[in-house]
mmCIF file of C-alpha atoms and ligand atoms in Angstrom:
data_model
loop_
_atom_site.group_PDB
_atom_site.id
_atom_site.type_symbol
_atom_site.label_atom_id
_atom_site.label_comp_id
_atom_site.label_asym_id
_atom_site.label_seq_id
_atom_site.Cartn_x
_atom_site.Cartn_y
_atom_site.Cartn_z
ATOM 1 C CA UNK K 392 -112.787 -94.177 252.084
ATOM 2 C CA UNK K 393 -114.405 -90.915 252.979
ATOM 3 C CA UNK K 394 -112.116 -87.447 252.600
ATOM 4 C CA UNK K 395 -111.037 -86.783 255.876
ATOM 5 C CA UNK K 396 -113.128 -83.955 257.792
ATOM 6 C CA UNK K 397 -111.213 -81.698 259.797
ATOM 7 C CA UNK K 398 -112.288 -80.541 263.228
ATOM 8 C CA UNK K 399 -110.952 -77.931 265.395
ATOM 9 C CA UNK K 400 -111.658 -77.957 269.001
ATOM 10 C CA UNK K 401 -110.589 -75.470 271.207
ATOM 11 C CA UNK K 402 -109.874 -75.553 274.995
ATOM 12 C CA UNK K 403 -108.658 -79.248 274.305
ATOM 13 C CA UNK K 404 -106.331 -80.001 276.904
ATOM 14 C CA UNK K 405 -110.041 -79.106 279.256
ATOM 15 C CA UNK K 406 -112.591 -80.597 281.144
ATOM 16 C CA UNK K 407 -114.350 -81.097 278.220
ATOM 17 C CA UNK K 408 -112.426 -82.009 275.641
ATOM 18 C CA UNK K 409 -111.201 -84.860 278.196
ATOM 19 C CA UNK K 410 -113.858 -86.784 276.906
ATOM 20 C CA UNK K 411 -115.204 -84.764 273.768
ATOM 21 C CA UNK K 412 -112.183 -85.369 272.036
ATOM 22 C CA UNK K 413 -112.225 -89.604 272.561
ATOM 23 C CA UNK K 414 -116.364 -89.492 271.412
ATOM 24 C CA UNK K 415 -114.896 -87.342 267.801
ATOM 25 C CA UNK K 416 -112.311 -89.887 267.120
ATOM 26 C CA UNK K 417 -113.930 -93.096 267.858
ATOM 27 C CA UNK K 418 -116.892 -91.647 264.862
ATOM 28 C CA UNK K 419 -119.641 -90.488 267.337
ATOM 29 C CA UNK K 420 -119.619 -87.356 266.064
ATOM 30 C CA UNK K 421 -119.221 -87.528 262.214
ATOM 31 C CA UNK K 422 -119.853 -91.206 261.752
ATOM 32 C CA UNK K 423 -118.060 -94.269 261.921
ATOM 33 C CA UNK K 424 -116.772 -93.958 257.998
ATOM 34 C CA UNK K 425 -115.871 -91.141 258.677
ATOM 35 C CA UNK K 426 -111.935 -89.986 259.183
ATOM 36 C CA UNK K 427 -110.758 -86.771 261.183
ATOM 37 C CA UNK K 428 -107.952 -84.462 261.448
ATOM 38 C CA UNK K 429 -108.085 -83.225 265.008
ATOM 39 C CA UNK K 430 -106.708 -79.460 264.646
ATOM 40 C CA UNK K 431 -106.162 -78.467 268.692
ATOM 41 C CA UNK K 432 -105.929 -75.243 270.322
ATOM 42 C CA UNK K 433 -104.894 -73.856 274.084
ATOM 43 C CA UNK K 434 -102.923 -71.287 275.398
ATOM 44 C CA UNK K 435 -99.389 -71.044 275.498
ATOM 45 C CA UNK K 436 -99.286 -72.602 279.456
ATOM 46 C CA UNK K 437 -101.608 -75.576 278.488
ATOM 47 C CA UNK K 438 -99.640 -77.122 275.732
ATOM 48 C CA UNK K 439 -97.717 -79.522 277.710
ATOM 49 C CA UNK K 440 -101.043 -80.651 279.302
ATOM 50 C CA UNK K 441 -102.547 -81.022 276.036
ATOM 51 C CA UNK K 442 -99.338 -82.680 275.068
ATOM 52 C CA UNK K 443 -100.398 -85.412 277.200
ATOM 53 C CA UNK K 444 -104.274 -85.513 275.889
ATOM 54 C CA UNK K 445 -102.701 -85.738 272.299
ATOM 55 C CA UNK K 446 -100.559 -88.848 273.750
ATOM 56 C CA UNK K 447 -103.687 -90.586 275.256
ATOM 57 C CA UNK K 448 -105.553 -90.247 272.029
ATOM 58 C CA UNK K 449 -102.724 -92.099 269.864
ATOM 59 C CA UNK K 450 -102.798 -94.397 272.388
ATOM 60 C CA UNK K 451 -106.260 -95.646 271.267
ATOM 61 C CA UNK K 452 -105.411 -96.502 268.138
ATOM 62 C CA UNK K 453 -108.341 -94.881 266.632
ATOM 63 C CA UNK K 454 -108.719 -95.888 262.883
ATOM 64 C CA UNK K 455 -110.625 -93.065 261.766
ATOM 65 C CA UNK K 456 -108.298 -90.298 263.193
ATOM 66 C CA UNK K 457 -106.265 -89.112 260.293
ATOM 67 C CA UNK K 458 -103.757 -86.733 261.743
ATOM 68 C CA UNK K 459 -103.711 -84.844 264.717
ATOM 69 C CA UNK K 460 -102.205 -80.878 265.129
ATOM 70 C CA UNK K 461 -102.076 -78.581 268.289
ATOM 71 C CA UNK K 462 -101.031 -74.928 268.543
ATOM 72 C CA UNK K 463 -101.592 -71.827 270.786
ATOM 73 C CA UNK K 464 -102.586 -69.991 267.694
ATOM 74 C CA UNK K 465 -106.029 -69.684 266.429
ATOM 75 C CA UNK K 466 -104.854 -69.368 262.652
ATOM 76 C CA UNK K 467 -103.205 -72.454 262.582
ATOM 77 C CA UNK K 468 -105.836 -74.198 264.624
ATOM 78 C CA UNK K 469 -108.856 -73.402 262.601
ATOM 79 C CA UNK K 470 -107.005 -73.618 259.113
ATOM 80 C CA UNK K 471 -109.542 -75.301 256.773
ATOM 81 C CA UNK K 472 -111.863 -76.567 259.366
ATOM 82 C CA UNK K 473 -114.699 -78.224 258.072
ATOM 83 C CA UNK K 474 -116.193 -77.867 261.849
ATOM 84 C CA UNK K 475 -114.958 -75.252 264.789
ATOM 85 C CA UNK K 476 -116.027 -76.328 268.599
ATOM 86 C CA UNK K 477 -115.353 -73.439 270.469
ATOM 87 C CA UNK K 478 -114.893 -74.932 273.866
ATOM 88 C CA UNK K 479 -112.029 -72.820 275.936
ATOM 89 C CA UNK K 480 -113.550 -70.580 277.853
ATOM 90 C CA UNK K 481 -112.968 -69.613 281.794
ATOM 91 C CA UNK K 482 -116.205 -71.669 283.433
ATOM 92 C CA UNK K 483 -118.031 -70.239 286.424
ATOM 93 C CA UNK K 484 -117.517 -71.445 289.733
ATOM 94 C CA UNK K 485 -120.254 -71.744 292.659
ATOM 95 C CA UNK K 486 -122.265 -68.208 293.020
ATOM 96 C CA UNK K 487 -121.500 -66.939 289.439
ATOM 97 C CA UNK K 488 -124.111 -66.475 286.783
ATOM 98 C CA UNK K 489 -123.160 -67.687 283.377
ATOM 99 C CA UNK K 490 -123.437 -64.098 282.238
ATOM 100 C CA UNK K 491 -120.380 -63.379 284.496
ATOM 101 C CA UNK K 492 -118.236 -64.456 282.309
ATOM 102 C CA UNK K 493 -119.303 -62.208 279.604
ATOM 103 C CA UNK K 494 -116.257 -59.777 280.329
ATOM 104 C CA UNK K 495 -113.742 -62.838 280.884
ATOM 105 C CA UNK K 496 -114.293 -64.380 277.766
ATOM 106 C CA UNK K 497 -115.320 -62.124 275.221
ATOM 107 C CA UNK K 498 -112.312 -60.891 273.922
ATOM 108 C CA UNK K 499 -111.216 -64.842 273.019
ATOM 109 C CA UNK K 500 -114.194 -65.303 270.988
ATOM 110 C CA UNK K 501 -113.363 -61.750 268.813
ATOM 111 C CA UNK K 502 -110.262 -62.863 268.239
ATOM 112 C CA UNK K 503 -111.400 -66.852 267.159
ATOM 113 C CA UNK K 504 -114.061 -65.092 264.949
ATOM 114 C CA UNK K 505 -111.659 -63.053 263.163
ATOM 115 C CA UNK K 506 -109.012 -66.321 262.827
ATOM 116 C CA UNK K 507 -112.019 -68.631 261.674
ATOM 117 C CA UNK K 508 -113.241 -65.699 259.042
ATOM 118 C CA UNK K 509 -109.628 -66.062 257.753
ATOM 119 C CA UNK K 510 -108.705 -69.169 257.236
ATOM 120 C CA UNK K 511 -111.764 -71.494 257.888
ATOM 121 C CA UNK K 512 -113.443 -73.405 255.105
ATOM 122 C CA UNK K 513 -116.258 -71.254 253.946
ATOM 123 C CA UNK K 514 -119.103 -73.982 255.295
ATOM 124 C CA UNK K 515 -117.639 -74.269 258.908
ATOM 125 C CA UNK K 516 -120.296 -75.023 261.410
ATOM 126 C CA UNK K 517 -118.737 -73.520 263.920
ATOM 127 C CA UNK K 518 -120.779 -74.497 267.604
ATOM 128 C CA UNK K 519 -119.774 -72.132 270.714
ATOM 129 C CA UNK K 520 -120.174 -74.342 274.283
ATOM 130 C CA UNK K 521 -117.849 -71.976 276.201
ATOM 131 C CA UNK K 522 -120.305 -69.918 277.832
ATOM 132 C CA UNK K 523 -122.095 -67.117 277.957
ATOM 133 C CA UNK K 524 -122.603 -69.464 275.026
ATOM 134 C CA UNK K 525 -125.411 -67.459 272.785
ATOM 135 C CA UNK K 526 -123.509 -64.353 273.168
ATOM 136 C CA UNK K 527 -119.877 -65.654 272.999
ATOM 137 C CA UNK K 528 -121.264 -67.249 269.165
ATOM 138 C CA UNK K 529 -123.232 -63.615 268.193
ATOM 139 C CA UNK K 530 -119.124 -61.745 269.243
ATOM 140 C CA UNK K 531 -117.732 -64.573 266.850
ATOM 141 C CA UNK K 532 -119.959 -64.374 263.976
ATOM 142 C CA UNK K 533 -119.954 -60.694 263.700
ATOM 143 C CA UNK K 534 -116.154 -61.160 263.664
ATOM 144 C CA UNK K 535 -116.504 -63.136 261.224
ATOM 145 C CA UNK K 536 -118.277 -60.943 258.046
ATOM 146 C CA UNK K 537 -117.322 -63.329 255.002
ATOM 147 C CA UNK K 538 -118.259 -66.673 256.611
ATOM 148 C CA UNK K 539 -122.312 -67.333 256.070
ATOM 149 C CA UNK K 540 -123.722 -66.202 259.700
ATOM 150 C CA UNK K 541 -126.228 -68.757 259.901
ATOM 151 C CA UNK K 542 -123.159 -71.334 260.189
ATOM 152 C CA UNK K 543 -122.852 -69.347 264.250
ATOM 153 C CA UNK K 544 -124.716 -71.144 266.421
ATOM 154 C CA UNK K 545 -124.261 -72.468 270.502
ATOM 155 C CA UNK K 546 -125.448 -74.966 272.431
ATOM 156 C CA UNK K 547 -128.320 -75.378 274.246
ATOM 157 C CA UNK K 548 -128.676 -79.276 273.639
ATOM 158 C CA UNK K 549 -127.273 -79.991 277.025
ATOM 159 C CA UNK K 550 -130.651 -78.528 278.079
ATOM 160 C CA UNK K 551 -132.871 -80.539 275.791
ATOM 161 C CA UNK K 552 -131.573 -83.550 276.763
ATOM 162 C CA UNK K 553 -131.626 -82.438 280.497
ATOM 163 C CA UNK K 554 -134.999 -81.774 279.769
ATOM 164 C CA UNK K 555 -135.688 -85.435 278.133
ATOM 165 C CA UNK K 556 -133.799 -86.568 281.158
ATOM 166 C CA UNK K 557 -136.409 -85.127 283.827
ATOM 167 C CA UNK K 558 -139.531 -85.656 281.570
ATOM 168 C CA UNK K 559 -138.446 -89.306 280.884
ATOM 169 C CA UNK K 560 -138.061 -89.329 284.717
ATOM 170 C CA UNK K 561 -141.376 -88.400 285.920
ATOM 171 C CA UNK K 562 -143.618 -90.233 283.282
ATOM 172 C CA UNK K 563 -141.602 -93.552 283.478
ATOM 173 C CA UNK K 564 -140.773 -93.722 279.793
ATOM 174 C CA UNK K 565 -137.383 -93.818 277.975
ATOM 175 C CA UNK K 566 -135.870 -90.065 276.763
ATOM 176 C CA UNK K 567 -136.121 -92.247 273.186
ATOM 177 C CA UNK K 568 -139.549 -92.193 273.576
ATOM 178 C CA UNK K 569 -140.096 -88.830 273.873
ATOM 179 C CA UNK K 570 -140.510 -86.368 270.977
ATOM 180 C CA UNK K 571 -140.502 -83.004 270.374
ATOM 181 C CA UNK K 572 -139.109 -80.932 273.456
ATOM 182 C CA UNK K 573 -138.341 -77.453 272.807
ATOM 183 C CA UNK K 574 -135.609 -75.393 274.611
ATOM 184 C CA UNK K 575 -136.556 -71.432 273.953
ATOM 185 C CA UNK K 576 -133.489 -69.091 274.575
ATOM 186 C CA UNK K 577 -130.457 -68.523 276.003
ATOM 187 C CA UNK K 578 -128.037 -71.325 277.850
ATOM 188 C CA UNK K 579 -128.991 -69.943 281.144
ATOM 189 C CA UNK K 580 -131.130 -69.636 284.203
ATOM 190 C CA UNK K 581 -133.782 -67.499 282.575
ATOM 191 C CA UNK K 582 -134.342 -70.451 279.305
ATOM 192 C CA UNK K 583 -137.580 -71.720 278.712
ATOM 193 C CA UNK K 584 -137.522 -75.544 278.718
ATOM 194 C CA UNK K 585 -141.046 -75.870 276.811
ATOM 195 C CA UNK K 586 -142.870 -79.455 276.951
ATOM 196 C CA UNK K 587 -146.186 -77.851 275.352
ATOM 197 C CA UNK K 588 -145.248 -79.444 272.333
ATOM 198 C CA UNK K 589 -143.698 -82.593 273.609
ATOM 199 C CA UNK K 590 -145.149 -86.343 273.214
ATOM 200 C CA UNK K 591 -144.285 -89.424 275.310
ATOM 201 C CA UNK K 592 -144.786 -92.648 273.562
ATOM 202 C CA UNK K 593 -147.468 -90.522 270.699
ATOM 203 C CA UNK K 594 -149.482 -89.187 274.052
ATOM 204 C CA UNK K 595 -149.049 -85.325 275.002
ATOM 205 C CA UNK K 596 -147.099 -84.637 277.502
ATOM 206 C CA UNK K 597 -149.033 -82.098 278.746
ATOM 207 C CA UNK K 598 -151.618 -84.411 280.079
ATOM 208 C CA UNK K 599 -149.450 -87.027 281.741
ATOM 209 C CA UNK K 600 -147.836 -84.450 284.225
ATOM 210 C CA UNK K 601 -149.267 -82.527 286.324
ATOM 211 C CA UNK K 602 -149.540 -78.791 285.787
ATOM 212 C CA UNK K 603 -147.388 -77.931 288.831
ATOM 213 C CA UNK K 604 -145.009 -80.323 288.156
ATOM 214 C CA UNK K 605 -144.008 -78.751 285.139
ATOM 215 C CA UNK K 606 -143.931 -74.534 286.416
ATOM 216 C CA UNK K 607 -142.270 -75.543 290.014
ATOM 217 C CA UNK K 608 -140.163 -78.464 289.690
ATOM 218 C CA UNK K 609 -139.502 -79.529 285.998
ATOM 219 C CA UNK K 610 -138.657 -75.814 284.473
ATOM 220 C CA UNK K 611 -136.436 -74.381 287.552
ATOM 221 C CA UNK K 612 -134.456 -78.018 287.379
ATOM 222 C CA UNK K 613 -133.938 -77.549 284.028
ATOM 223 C CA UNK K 614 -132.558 -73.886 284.077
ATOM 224 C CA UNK K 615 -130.616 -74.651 287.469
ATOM 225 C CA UNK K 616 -129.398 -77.946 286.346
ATOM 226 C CA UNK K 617 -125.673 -76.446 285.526
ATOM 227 C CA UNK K 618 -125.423 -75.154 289.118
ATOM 228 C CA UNK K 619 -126.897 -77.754 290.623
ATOM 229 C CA UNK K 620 -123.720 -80.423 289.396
ATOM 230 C CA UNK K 621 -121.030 -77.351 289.879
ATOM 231 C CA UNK K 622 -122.174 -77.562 293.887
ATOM 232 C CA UNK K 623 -122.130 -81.190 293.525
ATOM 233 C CA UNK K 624 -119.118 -82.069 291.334
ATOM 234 C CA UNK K 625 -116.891 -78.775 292.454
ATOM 235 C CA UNK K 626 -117.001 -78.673 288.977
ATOM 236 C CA UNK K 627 -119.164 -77.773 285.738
ATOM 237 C CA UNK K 628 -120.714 -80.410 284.060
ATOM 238 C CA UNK K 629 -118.019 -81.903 281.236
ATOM 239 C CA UNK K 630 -118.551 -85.200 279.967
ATOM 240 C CA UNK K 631 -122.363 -84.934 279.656
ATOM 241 C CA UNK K 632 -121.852 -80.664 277.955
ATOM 242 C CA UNK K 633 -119.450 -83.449 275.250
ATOM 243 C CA UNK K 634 -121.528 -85.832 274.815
ATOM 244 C CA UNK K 635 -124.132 -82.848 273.915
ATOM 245 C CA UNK K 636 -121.892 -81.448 271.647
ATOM 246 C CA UNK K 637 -121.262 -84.522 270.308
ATOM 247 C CA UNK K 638 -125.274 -84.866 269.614
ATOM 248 C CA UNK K 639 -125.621 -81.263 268.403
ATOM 249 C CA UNK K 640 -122.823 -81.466 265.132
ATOM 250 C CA UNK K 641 -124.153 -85.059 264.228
ATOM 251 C CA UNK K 642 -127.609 -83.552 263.679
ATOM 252 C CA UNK K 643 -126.761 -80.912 262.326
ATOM 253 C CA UNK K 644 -124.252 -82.527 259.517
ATOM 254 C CA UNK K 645 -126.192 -85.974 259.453
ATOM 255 C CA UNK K 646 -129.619 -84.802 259.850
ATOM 256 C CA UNK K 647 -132.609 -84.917 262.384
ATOM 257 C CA UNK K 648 -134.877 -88.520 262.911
ATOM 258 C CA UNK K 649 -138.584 -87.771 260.822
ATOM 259 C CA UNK K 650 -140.984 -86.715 263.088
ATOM 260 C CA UNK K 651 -138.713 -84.858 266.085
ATOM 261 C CA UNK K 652 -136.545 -81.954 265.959
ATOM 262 C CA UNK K 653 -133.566 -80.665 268.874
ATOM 263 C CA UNK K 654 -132.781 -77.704 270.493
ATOM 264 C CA UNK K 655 -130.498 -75.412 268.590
ATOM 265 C CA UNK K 656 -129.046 -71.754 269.374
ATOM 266 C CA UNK K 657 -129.153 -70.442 265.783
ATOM 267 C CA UNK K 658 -129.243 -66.435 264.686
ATOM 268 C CA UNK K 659 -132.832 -65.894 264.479
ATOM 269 C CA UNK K 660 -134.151 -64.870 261.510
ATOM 270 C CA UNK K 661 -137.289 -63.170 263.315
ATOM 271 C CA UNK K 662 -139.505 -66.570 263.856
ATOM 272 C CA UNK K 663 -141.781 -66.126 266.883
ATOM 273 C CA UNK K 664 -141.089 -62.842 267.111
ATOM 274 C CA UNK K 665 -138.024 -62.980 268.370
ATOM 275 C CA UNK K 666 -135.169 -59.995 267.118
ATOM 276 C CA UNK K 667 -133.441 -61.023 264.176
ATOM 277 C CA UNK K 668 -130.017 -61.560 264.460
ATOM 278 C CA UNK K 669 -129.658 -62.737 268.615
ATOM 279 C CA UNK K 670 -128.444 -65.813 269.214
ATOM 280 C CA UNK K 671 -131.138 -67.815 270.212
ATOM 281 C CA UNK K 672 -132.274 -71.584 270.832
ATOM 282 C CA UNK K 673 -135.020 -72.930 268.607
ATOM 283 C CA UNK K 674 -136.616 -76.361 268.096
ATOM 284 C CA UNK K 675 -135.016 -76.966 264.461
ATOM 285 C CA UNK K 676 -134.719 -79.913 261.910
ATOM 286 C CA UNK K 677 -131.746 -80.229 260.131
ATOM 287 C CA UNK K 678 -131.596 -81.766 256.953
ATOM 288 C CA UNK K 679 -128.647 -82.428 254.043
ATOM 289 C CA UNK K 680 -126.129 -80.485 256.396
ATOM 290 C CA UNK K 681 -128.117 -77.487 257.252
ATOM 291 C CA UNK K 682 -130.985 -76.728 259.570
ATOM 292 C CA UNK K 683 -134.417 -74.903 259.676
ATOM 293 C CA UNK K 684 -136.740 -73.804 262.308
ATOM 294 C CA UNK K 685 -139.703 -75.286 262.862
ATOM 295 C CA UNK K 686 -142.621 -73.061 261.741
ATOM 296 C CA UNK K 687 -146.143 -72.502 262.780
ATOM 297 C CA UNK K 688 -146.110 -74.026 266.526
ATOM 298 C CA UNK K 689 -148.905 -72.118 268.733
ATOM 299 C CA UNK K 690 -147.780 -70.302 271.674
ATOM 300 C CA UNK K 691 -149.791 -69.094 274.410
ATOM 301 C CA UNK K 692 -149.256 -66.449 277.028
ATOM 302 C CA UNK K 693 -147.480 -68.384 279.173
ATOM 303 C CA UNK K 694 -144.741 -69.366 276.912
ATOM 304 C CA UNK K 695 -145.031 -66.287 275.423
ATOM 305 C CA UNK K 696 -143.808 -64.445 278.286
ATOM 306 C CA UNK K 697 -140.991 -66.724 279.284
ATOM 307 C CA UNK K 698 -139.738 -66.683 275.562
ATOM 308 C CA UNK K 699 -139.811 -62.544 276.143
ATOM 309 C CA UNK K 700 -137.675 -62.627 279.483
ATOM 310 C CA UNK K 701 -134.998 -65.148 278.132
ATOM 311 C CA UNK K 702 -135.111 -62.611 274.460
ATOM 312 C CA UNK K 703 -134.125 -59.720 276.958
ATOM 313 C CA UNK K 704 -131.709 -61.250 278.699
ATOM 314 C CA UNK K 705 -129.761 -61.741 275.494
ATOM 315 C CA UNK K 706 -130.185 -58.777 273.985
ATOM 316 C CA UNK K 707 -128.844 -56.996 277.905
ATOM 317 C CA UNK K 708 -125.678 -59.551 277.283
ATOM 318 C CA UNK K 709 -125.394 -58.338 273.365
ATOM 319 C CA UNK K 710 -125.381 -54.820 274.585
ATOM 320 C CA UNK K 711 -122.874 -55.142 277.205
ATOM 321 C CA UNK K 712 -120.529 -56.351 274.735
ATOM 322 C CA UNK K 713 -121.476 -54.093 271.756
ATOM 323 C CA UNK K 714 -117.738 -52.827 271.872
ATOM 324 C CA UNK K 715 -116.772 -56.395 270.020
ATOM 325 C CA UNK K 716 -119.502 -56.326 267.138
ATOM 326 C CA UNK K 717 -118.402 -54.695 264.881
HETATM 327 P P1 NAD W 101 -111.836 -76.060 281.629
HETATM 328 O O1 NAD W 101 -111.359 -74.898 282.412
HETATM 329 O O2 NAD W 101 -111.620 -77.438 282.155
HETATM 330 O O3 NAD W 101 -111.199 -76.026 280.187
HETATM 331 C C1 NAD W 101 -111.177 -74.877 279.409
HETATM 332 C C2 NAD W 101 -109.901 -74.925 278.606
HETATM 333 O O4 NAD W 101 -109.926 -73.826 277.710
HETATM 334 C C3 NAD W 101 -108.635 -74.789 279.459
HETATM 335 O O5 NAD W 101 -107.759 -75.883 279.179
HETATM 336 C C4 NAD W 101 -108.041 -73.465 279.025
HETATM 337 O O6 NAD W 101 -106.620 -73.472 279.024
HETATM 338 C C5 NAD W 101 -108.607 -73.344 277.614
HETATM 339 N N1 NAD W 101 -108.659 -71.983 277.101
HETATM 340 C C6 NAD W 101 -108.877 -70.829 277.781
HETATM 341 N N2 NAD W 101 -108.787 -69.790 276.951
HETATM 342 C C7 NAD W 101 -108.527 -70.278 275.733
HETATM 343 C C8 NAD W 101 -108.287 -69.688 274.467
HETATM 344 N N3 NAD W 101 -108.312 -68.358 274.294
HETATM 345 N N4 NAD W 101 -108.044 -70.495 273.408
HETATM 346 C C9 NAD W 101 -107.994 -71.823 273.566
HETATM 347 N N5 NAD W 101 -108.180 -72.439 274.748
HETATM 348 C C10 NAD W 101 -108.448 -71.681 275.812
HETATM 349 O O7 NAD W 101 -113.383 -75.800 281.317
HETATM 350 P P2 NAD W 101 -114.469 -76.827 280.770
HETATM 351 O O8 NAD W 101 -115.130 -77.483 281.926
HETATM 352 O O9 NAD W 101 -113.908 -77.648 279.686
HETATM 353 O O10 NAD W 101 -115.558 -75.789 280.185
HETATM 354 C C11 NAD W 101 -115.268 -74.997 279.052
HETATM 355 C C12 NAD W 101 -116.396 -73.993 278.820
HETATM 356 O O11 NAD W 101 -117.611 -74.664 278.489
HETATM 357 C C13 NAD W 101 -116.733 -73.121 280.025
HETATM 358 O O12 NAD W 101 -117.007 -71.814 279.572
HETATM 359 C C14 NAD W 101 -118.013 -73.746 280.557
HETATM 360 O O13 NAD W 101 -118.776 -72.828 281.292
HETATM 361 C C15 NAD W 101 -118.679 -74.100 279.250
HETATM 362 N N6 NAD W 101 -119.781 -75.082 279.304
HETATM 363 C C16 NAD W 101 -120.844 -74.888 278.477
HETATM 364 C C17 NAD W 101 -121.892 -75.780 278.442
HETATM 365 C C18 NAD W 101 -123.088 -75.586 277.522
HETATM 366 O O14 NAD W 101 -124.049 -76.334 277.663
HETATM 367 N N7 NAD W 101 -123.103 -74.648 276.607
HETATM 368 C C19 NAD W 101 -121.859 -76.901 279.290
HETATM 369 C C20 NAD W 101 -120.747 -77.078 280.128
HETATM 370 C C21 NAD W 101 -119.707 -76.148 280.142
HETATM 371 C C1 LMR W 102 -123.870 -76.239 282.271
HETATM 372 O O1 LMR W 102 -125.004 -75.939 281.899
HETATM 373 O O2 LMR W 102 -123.634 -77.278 282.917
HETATM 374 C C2 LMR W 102 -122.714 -75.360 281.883
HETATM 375 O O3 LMR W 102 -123.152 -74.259 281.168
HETATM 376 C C3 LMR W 102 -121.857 -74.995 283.033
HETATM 377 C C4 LMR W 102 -122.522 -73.950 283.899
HETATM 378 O O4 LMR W 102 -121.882 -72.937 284.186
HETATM 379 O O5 LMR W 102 -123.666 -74.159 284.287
#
């Protein structure tokens, strides 16, 4: 038997962590030999609810979960976490940009960088799905000065798969069959859900759809997609943003399929142009627990110009919160 791996999720008694939580322990997430220690953090007003989550999940029996902790402190939370899903977070309601929470939520993920920089392991992949995601992971990892910054990243897989989702959709094929979708940005309305690159079933996609399919319909449902199911569910998306997360660590520590990569918010190292150091989604492979991104792809003006606007956007959120980066 495996070492156990131990996971900190935060925001667990939440929307997301309602079913995140069930998909780590039942091996979705780290694999089915794989045992967890669930290490749980809330605030002080949500323990009892998360009392309740922490009930449900011995109720299942799980065989792989190897212990189980909860506290309202970050330090005892993230204490030799092998992987840190920064979840809890205030999420946006109908009107709000994602942005808008920028002010809300800042301050929580200064004060998790610092706790993870002191007692995390030194690998934690830490992912950041409590949103503004990108910038919420940049305020963390420059919180967090001894812990390897490449290990910061956020999610933007929700969007790739949103994007296989919608693609799959309109050509008739299976999201398995389709390879090589690129999400370019920031987890918001101004990413650039790319299918230049894509293939469906080894044909490009390019030529199967038409033209303004792809600018009118497929890209503005793809960045609108998270306010489209707060107007319809009254409530942000939650088991679908888990089951994302879920697919994001598993690559990541398991590795990507040959021949496709995923969508990952990593600090960019200057690929494409884009400013070193923002938090921003790539198509990447991962490989033997850590992750490149992919090199060489041609972009034309188009793309070009819609990987510019989303690069601004980030670097307005990064200023507005340069008082936390130190
Ligand atoms: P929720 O309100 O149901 O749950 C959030 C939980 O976090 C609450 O239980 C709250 O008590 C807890 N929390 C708040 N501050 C905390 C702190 N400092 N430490 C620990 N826990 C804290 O919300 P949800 O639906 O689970 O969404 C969580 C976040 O994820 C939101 O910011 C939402 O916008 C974001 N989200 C991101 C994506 C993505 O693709 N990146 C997708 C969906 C949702
Ligand atoms: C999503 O994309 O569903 C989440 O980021 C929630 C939101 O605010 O859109």
């Amino acid at each position: 038997m495996k070492n156990p791996m131990r996971v900190a999720v935060t925001g667990a008694a939440g929307q997301i962590s309602y079913s995140l939580l069930f998909r780590i322990a039942s091996g979705d997430m780290l694999g089915k030999d794989q045992p967890v220690i669930l290490q749980l953090l809330e605030i002080t007003p949500a323990m009892d609810a998360l009392r309740g989550v922490v009930m449900e999940l011995e109720d299942c029996a799980f065989p792989l979960v190897a212990g189980i902790t909860t506290s309202d402190k970050p330090e005892v939370a993230f204490d030799k976490a092998d992987v840190a899903l920064l979840v809890g977070a205030r999420p946006r309601g109908p009107g709000m940009e994602r942005k808008d929470l920028l002010e809300a939520n800042a301050a929580i993920f200064s004060e998790q960088g610092k706790a993870l920089n002191a007692v995390a392991s030194r690998d934690v992949k830490v992912l950041v799905v409590g949103n503004p995601a990108n910038t919420n992971s940049l305020i963390a990892q420059r919180n967090a000065p001894d812990l390897n910054p490449r290990n910061f990243t956020a999610m933007t897989r929700l969007d790739h798969n949103r994007a296989l989702a919608q693609l799959a959709g309109k050509t008739g094929a299976s999201t398995t069959d389709i390879k090589k979708m690129i999400i370019w940005g920031n987890h918001s309305a101004t990413q650039y859900p790319d299918i230049s690159q894509a293939m469906v079933k080894g044909d490009a996609a390019s030529g199967l759809v038409p033209r303004d399919w792809y600018e009118s319909d497929f890209i503005p449902t793809v960045q609108q997609r998270g306010a489209a199911i707060i107007k319809a569910r009254g409530a942000s998306s939650a088991a679908s943003a888990g089951s994302s997360a879920v697919d994001h660590i598993r690559d990541w520590v398991m590795g990507t399929p040959d021949g496709d990569w995923v969508s990952m918010a990593v600090p960019s190292d200057g690929s494409y142009g884009i400013e070193k150091g923002l938090i921003y989604s790539f198509p990447v492979t991962c490989k033997g627990g850590d992750y490149s991104i992919v090199q060489g792809l041609e972009v034309d003006d188009f793309s070009r110009e819609r990987m510019q606007v989303t690069e601004q956007e980030l670097r307005e959120e990064r200023d507005g919160v340069a008082h936390l980066l130190p």
